[in-house]
Coordinates of C-alpha atoms in Angstrom, one line a residue:
Chain A
M235 CA 0.0 0.0 0.0
T236 CA 3.0 2.3 0.2
S237 CA 3.0 4.8 -2.6
D238 CA 5.9 5.1 -5.0
E239 CA 6.7 8.5 -3.6
A240 CA 6.8 7.2 0.0
L241 CA 9.1 4.3 -1.2
M242 CA 11.4 6.8 -2.9
L243 CA 11.7 8.8 0.3
E244 CA 12.4 5.7 2.3
F245 CA 15.1 4.8 -0.2
Q246 CA 16.6 8.3 0.2
G247 CA 16.6 7.5 3.9
G248 CA 18.7 4.4 3.3
S249 CA 16.1 1.6 2.9
R250 CA 17.2 -1.1 0.5
A251 CA 13.8 -2.8 0.8
A252 CA 12.1 0.4 -0.6
F253 CA 14.4 0.3 -3.6
E254 CA 13.7 -3.4 -4.2
E255 CA 10.0 -2.7 -4.1
L256 CA 10.4 0.1 -6.6
F257 CA 12.5 -2.2 -8.8
A258 CA 9.8 -4.8 -8.6
R259 CA 7.1 -2.4 -9.6
Y260 CA 8.9 -0.7 -12.5
R261 CA 11.3 -3.2 -14.0
K262 CA 8.8 -4.7 -16.4
P263 CA 7.2 -1.3 -17.4
L264 CA 10.7 0.2 -18.1
Y265 CA 11.7 -2.9 -20.1
G266 CA 8.5 -2.5 -22.1
F267 CA 9.2 1.2 -22.6
F268 CA 12.6 0.5 -24.2
E269 CA 11.6 -2.6 -26.1
R270 CA 8.7 -1.0 -27.9
R271 CA 10.8 1.9 -29.0
L272 CA 14.0 0.1 -29.9
N273 CA 12.7 -3.4 -30.8
N274 CA 15.8 -4.8 -29.3
P275 CA 15.3 -7.0 -26.1
D276 CA 19.0 -6.9 -25.1
R277 CA 19.3 -3.2 -25.2
A278 CA 15.9 -2.8 -23.6
E279 CA 17.1 -4.9 -20.7
D280 CA 20.4 -2.9 -20.5
L281 CA 18.7 0.4 -20.6
A282 CA 16.1 -0.5 -18.0
Q283 CA 19.0 -1.4 -15.7
E284 CA 20.7 1.9 -16.5
T285 CA 17.5 3.7 -15.5
F286 CA 17.7 2.1 -12.1
L287 CA 21.4 2.8 -11.8
A288 CA 20.6 6.5 -12.5
V289 CA 18.0 6.4 -9.8
I290 CA 20.5 5.1 -7.3
R291 CA 23.1 7.7 -8.3
A292 CA 20.7 10.6 -8.2
A293 CA 18.5 9.5 -5.3
S294 CA 19.5 12.4 -3.1
R295 CA 18.2 14.8 -5.8
Y296 CA 14.8 13.4 -6.1
E297 CA 12.1 15.7 -4.8
P298 CA 8.6 14.5 -3.9
R299 CA 6.9 17.1 -5.9
A300 CA 7.4 14.9 -8.9
L301 CA 5.6 11.5 -9.2
V302 CA 8.1 8.7 -9.2
R303 CA 6.5 7.3 -12.3
T304 CA 7.1 10.6 -14.1
Y305 CA 10.6 10.8 -12.7
L306 CA 11.5 7.3 -13.9
Y307 CA 10.2 7.9 -17.4
G308 CA 12.0 11.2 -17.6
I309 CA 15.3 9.3 -17.0
A310 CA 14.2 6.7 -19.5
L311 CA 13.5 9.3 -22.2
K312 CA 16.9 10.8 -21.7
L313 CA 18.6 7.4 -22.0
L314 CA 16.5 6.6 -25.1
A315 CA 17.5 9.9 -26.7
A316 CA 21.2 9.1 -26.0
E317 CA 20.8 5.6 -27.4
R318 CA 19.2 7.0 -30.6
R319 CA 22.0 9.6 -31.0
K320 CA 24.5 6.8 -30.6
F321 CA 22.9 4.8 -33.4
L322 CA 22.7 8.0 -35.5
T323 CA 26.4 8.6 -35.1
S324 CA 27.3 4.9 -35.8
S325 CA 25.2 4.8 -38.9
T326 CA 26.8 8.0 -40.3
S327 CA 30.2 6.4 -39.6
G328 CA 29.3 3.4 -41.7
Q329 CA 27.7 1.1 -39.1
S330 CA 24.1 0.3 -39.3
A331 CA 21.6 0.0 -36.5
P332 CA 20.6 -3.6 -35.8
E333 CA 17.6 -5.0 -37.5
P334 CA 14.5 -5.1 -35.2
K335 CA 14.0 -8.6 -33.8
T336 CA 10.7 -10.0 -34.9
D337 CA 11.3 -13.7 -34.1
G338 CA 8.4 -14.9 -32.0
T339 CA 6.5 -11.7 -32.1
P340 CA 2.8 -12.4 -32.7
E341 CA 1.6 -11.1 -36.1
C342 CA -1.0 -8.9 -34.5
A343 CA 1.6 -7.2 -32.4
L344 CA 3.8 -6.7 -35.5
W345 CA 0.8 -5.2 -37.2
V346 CA 0.3 -2.6 -34.5
R347 CA 4.0 -1.8 -34.4
Q348 CA 4.0 -1.2 -38.2
A349 CA 1.0 1.0 -37.8
M350 CA 2.7 3.0 -35.1
E351 CA 5.7 3.5 -37.3
K352 CA 3.5 5.4 -39.8
L353 CA 2.9 8.2 -37.3
D354 CA 5.1 11.2 -37.0
A355 CA 7.7 10.6 -34.2
P356 CA 6.4 13.3 -31.8
E357 CA 2.8 12.1 -32.1
R358 CA 3.9 8.5 -31.8
E359 CA 5.8 9.2 -28.6
I360 CA 2.8 11.0 -27.0
L361 CA 0.5 8.1 -28.0
M362 CA 2.9 5.5 -26.6
L363 CA 3.4 7.4 -23.3
R364 CA -0.4 7.5 -22.9
E365 CA -1.3 4.0 -24.0
Y366 CA 1.6 2.0 -22.8
E367 CA 3.1 4.0 -20.0
Q368 CA -0.4 5.2 -18.9
L369 CA 0.8 8.7 -18.2
S370 CA -1.6 11.6 -17.7
Y371 CA -1.7 14.5 -20.2
S372 CA 0.1 16.7 -17.6
D373 CA 2.8 14.1 -17.0
I374 CA 3.4 13.8 -20.7
A375 CA 3.5 17.6 -21.0
E376 CA 6.0 17.8 -18.2
L377 CA 8.3 15.1 -19.7
L378 CA 8.2 16.5 -23.2
R379 CA 8.2 20.1 -22.1
I380 CA 5.2 21.1 -24.2
P381 CA 1.8 22.5 -23.2
V382 CA -0.9 20.2 -22.0
N383 CA -3.2 21.4 -24.8
T384 CA -0.5 20.4 -27.3
V385 CA -0.4 16.9 -25.8
R386 CA -4.1 16.6 -26.2
S387 CA -4.3 17.8 -29.8
R388 CA -1.4 15.7 -30.9
L389 CA -2.8 12.7 -29.1
F390 CA -6.1 13.2 -30.9
R391 CA -4.4 13.5 -34.3
S392 CA -2.4 10.5 -33.7
R393 CA -5.3 8.4 -32.7
L394 CA -7.3 9.5 -35.7
A395 CA -4.4 8.8 -38.0
L396 CA -3.8 5.4 -36.5
K397 CA -7.5 4.5 -36.6
S398 CA -7.6 5.5 -40.2
Y399 CA -4.5 3.4 -41.0
L400 CA -5.8 0.4 -39.2
E401 CA -9.1 0.6 -40.9
S402 CA -7.6 0.7 -44.3
E403 CA -5.3 -2.2 -43.5
A404 CA -8.2 -4.2 -42.1
K405 CA -9.8 -4.1 -45.5
T406 CA -6.9 -6.1 -46.8
K407 CA -6.3 -8.2 -43.6
P408 CA -9.7 -8.6 -42.0
A409 CA -8.8 -11.7 -40.0
L410 CA -5.8 -10.1 -38.5
R411 CA -7.6 -7.1 -37.2
A412 CA -10.2 -9.4 -35.7
S413 CA -7.5 -11.1 -33.8
T414 CA -6.2 -7.8 -32.3
A415 CA -9.6 -6.8 -31.2
Q416 CA -9.9 -9.6 -28.7
P417 CA -9.9 -8.4 -25.1
H418 CA -6.6 -8.6 -23.1
P419 CA -7.7 -9.2 -19.5
G420 CA -4.3 -8.5 -18.0
R421 CA -3.9 -5.1 -19.6
R422 CA -5.6 -1.7 -19.4
G423 CA -7.5 -0.3 -22.2
M424 CA -9.1 3.1 -22.5
Q425 CA -11.7 3.4 -19.8
Chain B
M30 CA -19.3 16.8 -36.5
S31 CA -20.3 20.4 -36.0
T32 CA -20.4 22.2 -32.7
N33 CA -23.9 23.4 -33.4
R34 CA -25.2 19.8 -33.0
H35 CA -22.6 18.7 -30.5
P36 CA -21.9 20.8 -27.5
I37 CA -18.5 19.2 -27.1
E38 CA -15.6 18.7 -29.5
Q39 CA -14.4 15.2 -30.5
E40 CA -11.1 16.0 -28.9
E41 CA -12.9 16.7 -25.6
L42 CA -14.7 13.4 -25.9
M43 CA -11.3 11.7 -26.2
A44 CA -10.1 13.6 -23.1
Y45 CA -13.3 12.5 -21.3
L46 CA -12.5 8.9 -22.1
D47 CA -9.0 9.4 -20.8
G48 CA -10.3 10.8 -17.6
E49 CA -8.7 14.1 -18.3
L50 CA -11.7 16.4 -18.2
P51 CA -12.7 18.5 -15.2
T52 CA -15.8 17.2 -13.4
D53 CA -18.2 19.8 -14.9
Q54 CA -17.1 19.1 -18.5
A55 CA -17.1 15.4 -17.9
T56 CA -20.6 15.6 -16.7
E57 CA -21.6 17.5 -19.8
A58 CA -19.8 15.0 -22.0
L59 CA -21.5 12.1 -20.4
S60 CA -24.9 13.7 -20.7
H61 CA -24.3 14.3 -24.4
L62 CA -23.0 10.8 -25.0
E63 CA -26.1 9.3 -23.6
L64 CA -28.2 11.0 -26.3
C65 CA -25.8 11.1 -29.4
P66 CA -25.4 7.9 -31.4
E67 CA -22.7 9.6 -33.5
C68 CA -20.5 10.4 -30.5
Q69 CA -21.2 6.9 -29.1
T70 CA -19.7 5.5 -32.3
L71 CA -16.7 7.7 -32.0
V72 CA -16.2 6.7 -28.4
A73 CA -16.5 3.0 -29.3
D74 CA -13.9 3.5 -32.0
F75 CA -11.5 5.1 -29.6
R76 CA -12.0 2.3 -27.2
D77 CA -11.5 -0.3 -29.9
L78 CA -8.3 1.4 -31.0
S79 CA -6.9 1.4 -27.5
Q80 CA -7.8 -2.3 -27.2
E81 CA -6.1 -3.0 -30.5
L82 CA -2.9 -1.3 -29.3
M83 CA -2.8 -3.7 -26.4
A84 CA -2.1 -6.5 -28.8
W85 CA 1.5 -5.2 -28.8
E86 CA 2.5 -6.9 -25.6
V87 CA 6.0 -7.1 -24.4
E88 CA 7.2 -10.1 -22.4
S89 CA 9.9 -9.2 -20.0
P90 CA 12.3 -11.9 -18.9
E91 CA 12.0 -12.8 -15.2
V92 CA 15.1 -11.7 -13.4
G93 CA 16.0 -10.6 -9.9
I94 CA 18.0 -7.5 -9.2
P95 CA 21.1 -7.6 -11.4
S96 CA 24.5 -7.7 -9.7
Q97 CA 25.5 -4.3 -11.2
I98 CA 22.5 -2.7 -9.5
N99 CA 23.0 -4.6 -6.3
A100 CA 26.6 -3.4 -6.2
A101 CA 25.6 0.3 -6.9
L102 CA 22.9 0.0 -4.3
G103 CA 25.2 -1.4 -1.7
E104 CA 27.8 1.3 -2.4
R105 CA 25.3 4.1 -2.0
L106 CA 23.8 2.8 1.2
Q107 CA 27.3 2.3 2.7
K108 CA 28.3 5.9 1.8
R109 CA 25.1 7.1 3.3
E110 CA 25.7 5.3 6.6
A111 CA 29.3 6.6 6.7
A112 CA 28.2 10.1 6.1
K113 CA 25.8 9.9 9.0
V114 CA 28.5 9.0 11.4
S115 CA 31.2 11.5 10.4
S116 CA 30.0 15.1 10.6
P117 CA 32.2 18.1 9.7
R118 CA 30.4 20.2 12.3
L119 CA 31.2 17.8 14.9
E120 CA 34.9 17.8 14.0
N121 CA 35.1 21.6 14.3
R122 CA 33.5 21.5 17.7
V123 CA 36.0 18.9 18.9
M124 CA 38.8 21.4 18.3
T125 CA 37.4 24.2 20.3
S126 CA 37.4 23.2 24.0
R127 CA 38.0 20.4 26.3
W128 CA 34.4 20.5 27.5
V129 CA 33.1 20.4 24.0
W130 CA 35.5 17.6 23.3
V131 CA 33.9 15.6 26.1
G132 CA 30.4 16.5 24.9
A133 CA 31.3 15.6 21.4
L134 CA 32.7 12.3 22.5
A135 CA 29.4 11.6 24.2
I136 CA 27.5 12.5 21.1
V137 CA 29.7 10.2 19.0
C138 CA 29.1 7.4 21.5
V139 CA 25.3 8.0 21.2
A140 CA 25.5 8.2 17.4
V141 CA 27.5 5.0 17.1
G142 CA 25.2 3.3 19.6
L143 CA 22.2 4.5 17.6
K144 CA 23.8 3.4 14.4
L145 CA 24.5 -0.1 15.8
T146 CA 20.9 -0.2 17.0
L147 CA 19.5 0.8 13.6
T148 CA 21.9 -1.5 11.8
S149 CA 20.7 -4.3 14.0
R150 CA 17.1 -3.4 13.5
N151 CA 17.5 -3.1 9.7
R152 CA 19.1 -6.5 9.6
N153 CA 16.2 -7.9 11.5
E154 CA 13.7 -6.1 9.2
D155 CA 15.5 -6.8 6.0
R156 CA 12.3 -7.6 4.1
S157 CA 14.2 -9.0 1.1
T158 CA 15.6 -11.9 3.1
A159 CA 13.4 -12.2 6.2
Y160 CA 10.7 -14.4 4.7
P161 CA 12.3 -16.2 1.8
S162 CA 9.9 -19.2 1.8
M163 CA 6.8 -20.5 3.4
A164 CA 6.9 -21.2 7.1
S165 CA 5.2 -24.2 8.5
I166 CA 1.5 -24.1 8.2
E167 CA 0.8 -23.9 11.9
Q168 CA 2.7 -20.6 12.0
Y169 CA -0.1 -19.1 9.9
L170 CA -2.9 -20.6 11.8
M171 CA -4.5 -18.9 14.8
L172 CA -4.8 -21.6 17.5
D173 CA -7.6 -19.7 19.3
R174 CA -10.5 -20.0 16.9
N175 CA -12.6 -17.5 18.9
A176 CA -9.7 -15.0 18.7
E177 CA -9.7 -15.3 14.9
I178 CA -13.5 -14.9 14.8
A179 CA -13.2 -11.7 17.0
M180 CA -10.4 -10.4 14.8
A181 CA -12.4 -11.0 11.6
R182 CA -15.4 -9.2 13.1
S183 CA -13.3 -6.3 14.1
A184 CA -12.8 -5.4 10.4
A185 CA -16.1 -3.6 10.2
P186 CA -18.5 -1.8 12.6
E187 CA -20.6 -4.1 14.7
A188 CA -23.7 -3.1 12.7
I189 CA -22.2 -4.9 9.8
S190 CA -20.0 -7.6 11.2
D191 CA -22.5 -8.9 13.8
D192 CA -24.6 -10.4 11.0
A193 CA -21.8 -11.3 8.7
K194 CA -20.6 -14.8 7.8
I195 CA -17.3 -15.5 9.5
L196 CA -14.5 -17.6 7.9
V197 CA -11.5 -18.9 9.8
L198 CA -8.4 -20.5 8.4
G199 CA -8.0 -24.2 8.9
W200 CA -5.4 -26.8 7.8
R201 CA -7.2 -27.2 4.4
G202 CA -8.3 -23.7 3.8
Y203 CA -11.0 -21.3 5.0
E204 CA -13.9 -22.8 6.9
T205 CA -17.2 -21.2 7.9
A206 CA -17.2 -20.6 11.6
I207 CA -20.5 -18.7 11.7
E208 CA -23.2 -18.4 9.1
G209 CA -24.3 -14.9 8.2
K210 CA -27.5 -13.1 7.4
N211 CA -26.6 -9.9 5.6
G212 CA -24.4 -11.1 2.7
F213 CA -21.2 -9.7 4.2
V214 CA -18.2 -12.1 4.8
C215 CA -15.5 -11.3 7.4
M216 CA -12.2 -13.1 7.6
V217 CA -8.5 -12.7 8.4
E218 CA -6.3 -12.8 5.3
R219 CA -2.7 -14.0 5.5
S220 CA 0.5 -12.8 3.9
W221 CA 0.0 -14.7 0.6
M222 CA -2.6 -12.2 -0.4
S223 CA 0.3 -9.7 -0.8
P224 CA 1.6 -9.1 -4.3
F225 CA 3.6 -12.2 -5.5
N226 CA 6.8 -10.1 -5.6
S227 CA 6.3 -8.8 -2.1
A228 CA 9.2 -9.5 0.2
E229 CA 6.6 -10.3 2.9
F230 CA 4.6 -12.8 0.9
W231 CA 5.5 -15.5 3.4
N232 CA 5.5 -13.3 6.6
P233 CA 3.5 -15.3 9.2
K234 CA 3.0 -12.3 11.3
V235 CA 0.6 -10.8 8.7
H236 CA -3.1 -10.9 9.8
V237 CA -5.4 -8.7 7.7
P238 CA -9.0 -8.6 9.0
L239 CA -11.5 -7.6 6.4
C240 CA -15.2 -7.7 5.7
F241 CA -16.3 -8.1 2.1
N242 CA -19.7 -6.7 1.0
P243 CA -22.0 -9.0 -0.9
A244 CA -20.6 -8.0 -4.3
A245 CA -17.0 -8.6 -3.2
A246 CA -17.9 -11.8 -1.4
R247 CA -19.1 -13.1 -4.7
S248 CA -16.3 -11.8 -6.9
I249 CA -13.2 -11.1 -4.7
L250 CA -13.4 -13.6 -1.9
P251 CA -13.0 -16.6 -4.4
L252 CA -9.5 -15.2 -5.1
T253 CA -8.6 -15.4 -1.5
I254 CA -10.0 -18.9 -1.2
K255 CA -8.1 -20.0 -4.3
R256 CA -4.8 -18.5 -3.3
T257 CA -5.1 -20.0 0.1
E258 CA -5.9 -23.5 -1.2
M259 CA -3.0 -23.4 -3.5
V260 CA -0.6 -22.3 -0.8
L261 CA -1.8 -25.0 1.5
V262 CA -1.2 -27.7 -1.0
G263 CA 2.3 -26.4 -1.6
L264 CA 2.1 -24.9 -5.1
S265 CA 5.0 -22.6 -6.2
K266 CA 4.4 -19.0 -6.9
A267 CA 4.8 -19.6 -10.7
Q268 CA 2.2 -22.4 -10.5
M269 CA -0.2 -20.2 -8.5
I270 CA 0.1 -17.4 -11.1
D271 CA -0.5 -19.8 -13.9
S272 CA -3.5 -21.3 -12.2
I273 CA -5.0 -17.8 -11.4
K274 CA -4.6 -16.8 -15.1
A275 CA -6.2 -20.0 -16.2
G276 CA -9.0 -19.4 -13.6
F277 CA -9.8 -16.0 -15.2
D278 CA -9.5 -17.5 -18.7
N279 CA -12.0 -20.3 -18.0
K280 CA -14.3 -18.0 -16.0
E281 CA -13.8 -19.9 -12.7
L282 CA -12.6 -16.5 -11.4
Q283 CA -14.3 -13.3 -12.3
T284 CA -13.4 -9.6 -12.3
P285 CA -15.0 -7.5 -9.5
E286 CA -18.7 -7.1 -9.6
P287 CA -20.0 -3.5 -9.7
G288 CA -19.9 -2.1 -6.2
A289 CA -17.4 -4.6 -4.8
M290 CA -15.7 -3.2 -1.7
C291 CA -14.5 -4.2 1.7
Y292 CA -14.0 -2.8 5.2
M293 CA -10.6 -2.8 6.8
M294 CA -11.2 -0.9 10.0
S295 CA -9.6 -3.2 12.6
R296 CA -7.1 -1.9 15.0
A297 CA -6.0 -5.5 15.6
G298 CA -4.7 -6.2 12.1
Y299 CA -1.1 -6.4 11.1
L300 CA -0.7 -5.6 7.4
N301 CA 3.1 -6.1 7.1
D302 CA 6.3 -5.1 8.8
A303 CA 6.3 -1.7 7.1
L304 CA 2.8 -0.7 7.8
G305 CA 2.0 -2.5 11.0
H306 CA -1.7 -1.8 11.9
Y307 CA -1.8 1.0 9.2
V308 CA -4.9 3.1 9.4
P309 CA -8.6 2.1 9.1
H310 CA -9.7 2.2 5.5
L311 CA -12.1 1.0 2.8
M312 CA -11.1 -0.7 -0.4
F313 CA -12.9 -0.6 -3.7
Y314 CA -12.4 -3.1 -6.4
F315 CA -12.7 -2.7 -10.2
P316 CA -11.7 -4.5 -13.4
L317 CA -8.4 -3.0 -14.5
T318 CA -8.7 0.8 -14.7
D319 CA -6.4 3.8 -14.7
K320 CA -5.8 5.2 -11.3
S321 CA -6.2 8.7 -12.7
S322 CA -9.9 7.9 -13.0
W323 CA -10.1 8.1 -9.2
G324 CA -7.4 10.8 -8.9
A325 CA -5.5 8.2 -6.9
D326 CA -2.0 9.0 -5.6
L327 CA -2.2 12.6 -6.6
P328 CA -1.0 15.2 -4.1
D329 CA -3.5 15.6 -1.2
S330 CA -5.8 13.0 -2.7
P331 CA -7.2 10.6 0.0
V332 CA -7.4 7.9 -2.6
T333 CA -4.4 5.5 -3.0
L334 CA -3.9 2.8 -5.6
N335 CA -3.4 -0.5 -3.7
P336 CA -0.5 -2.5 -5.2
Q337 CA -2.0 -5.8 -4.1
F338 CA -3.0 -6.8 -7.6
Q339 CA -0.9 -4.4 -9.6
G340 CA 1.2 -6.3 -12.1
G341 CA -0.3 -9.6 -10.8
P342 CA -2.3 -12.2 -12.6
E343 CA -5.6 -10.8 -11.3
P344 CA -6.9 -8.2 -13.7
I345 CA -8.1 -6.0 -10.8
T346 CA -7.6 -2.4 -9.7
E347 CA -8.0 -1.7 -6.1
F348 CA -8.4 1.8 -4.5
V349 CA -7.9 2.5 -0.8
I350 CA -9.5 5.4 1.1
P351 CA -8.6 5.9 4.7
V352 CA -11.3 6.7 7.2
G353 CA -11.2 8.6 10.5
K354 CA -12.3 5.9 13.0
W355 CA -11.5 2.3 13.8
S356 CA -14.4 -0.1 13.7
D357 CA -15.0 0.4 17.4
G358 CA -15.7 4.0 16.8
T359 CA -12.5 5.4 18.4
A360 CA -10.5 8.0 16.5
A361 CA -7.7 6.7 14.2
P362 CA -4.3 8.3 13.7
V363 CA -4.0 10.7 10.8
M364 CA -2.3 9.0 7.8

């Protein structure tokens, strides 16, 4: 029942158990954050770990006015940006980024991923932060340093664009769309 | 869609669905939705879209805390302990006078003594290692059946618990000790109703009295019964998780009925080593939902998201609201 923020303060006060609880709560969500954006399980695991290492190193600087969830994804976004810069640098120097791993990925998941890739990057990021990281509009605005109204309008545009794309694809792959429309009891949908 | 026919914009409808509209606008949106088939279609489309996005699931490998993080964690905690003992201000004082030197020495002694005490206490309360596996079953049972009945009843005010059905834990699971009349069921849950990743999952000191209302007795109580039965026959956590998932898949288990809640107002409970008796509170159960829909965990909000089922195999969201009195009517501490 302890909130994330209370755990973070306990950790600042020297509690290992509080950190372990935060690790248990956020390891999978952080892994998912990186995996969906990089399509590389190994790097996703590494970067999720780096996020926690950053939390440990900067624990004394955490202030309870920020939600721990927002704080963690703020770190994750910075690590993601650095990772992308690294690949950009390596690709301009002749190395190419690794191919996304698709082995074992269900076809319906691939379909959603491909649809996501059709969106503009800023709109895609907002949509993912909302749908997968379940952040509020104000959390997203704070993380991306844009007004809340901009978050809302971009989110609306991205959902409409995605809906349109999925509908046009469904005409050619009706069976596939039907399979993605099944309820997923362990996950949150829009309420 | 024109604003002449629709008092709210499509974008606002989306914000309403996301739980991001202020109450007055949300009320307006809801009123309009009830009457407008066109907007109902849009809302259904948005819901479907969100559902479709959930097809992109990511399976994370199950690992403990990696050694690199453990090492960094240990280093930070050690540094912090060291910093607590050596204070520059103290060193300056030591140099000023003999009396201050004596005083400082005394302070150091107290500080070292305190540190030793805290270290010892932390070692005893190291929740990561204190309860690594299940204790013997008798350690979870209450030998005095009447004491367990009384503790179960203490979860809710007498006006509720006096007519409630009372369950007590036996060697094979929960048994009915007293039949009820009002549809409520009171019992004392044990530690295995904690999240599966909780360090106190096997803490035999945990006794959580609660009284389910009729809706929760039908939809939430079966989860407690099932977990308890699996624990008592010796299933592993992985087996229990699989079995619970299968239970939901084959409809043996169900998501919370509308209105499902429980009372947890006993001053006799022991929730875990971190919270102790905690404070009296009510819990409300829902199929998975966003905590923002209740404003949970926001600054000054009295509503908290309970992590009991978060990330677990049960697709349930649980909100906690503290109340001001214990079940016996006495004032409770402020949270």
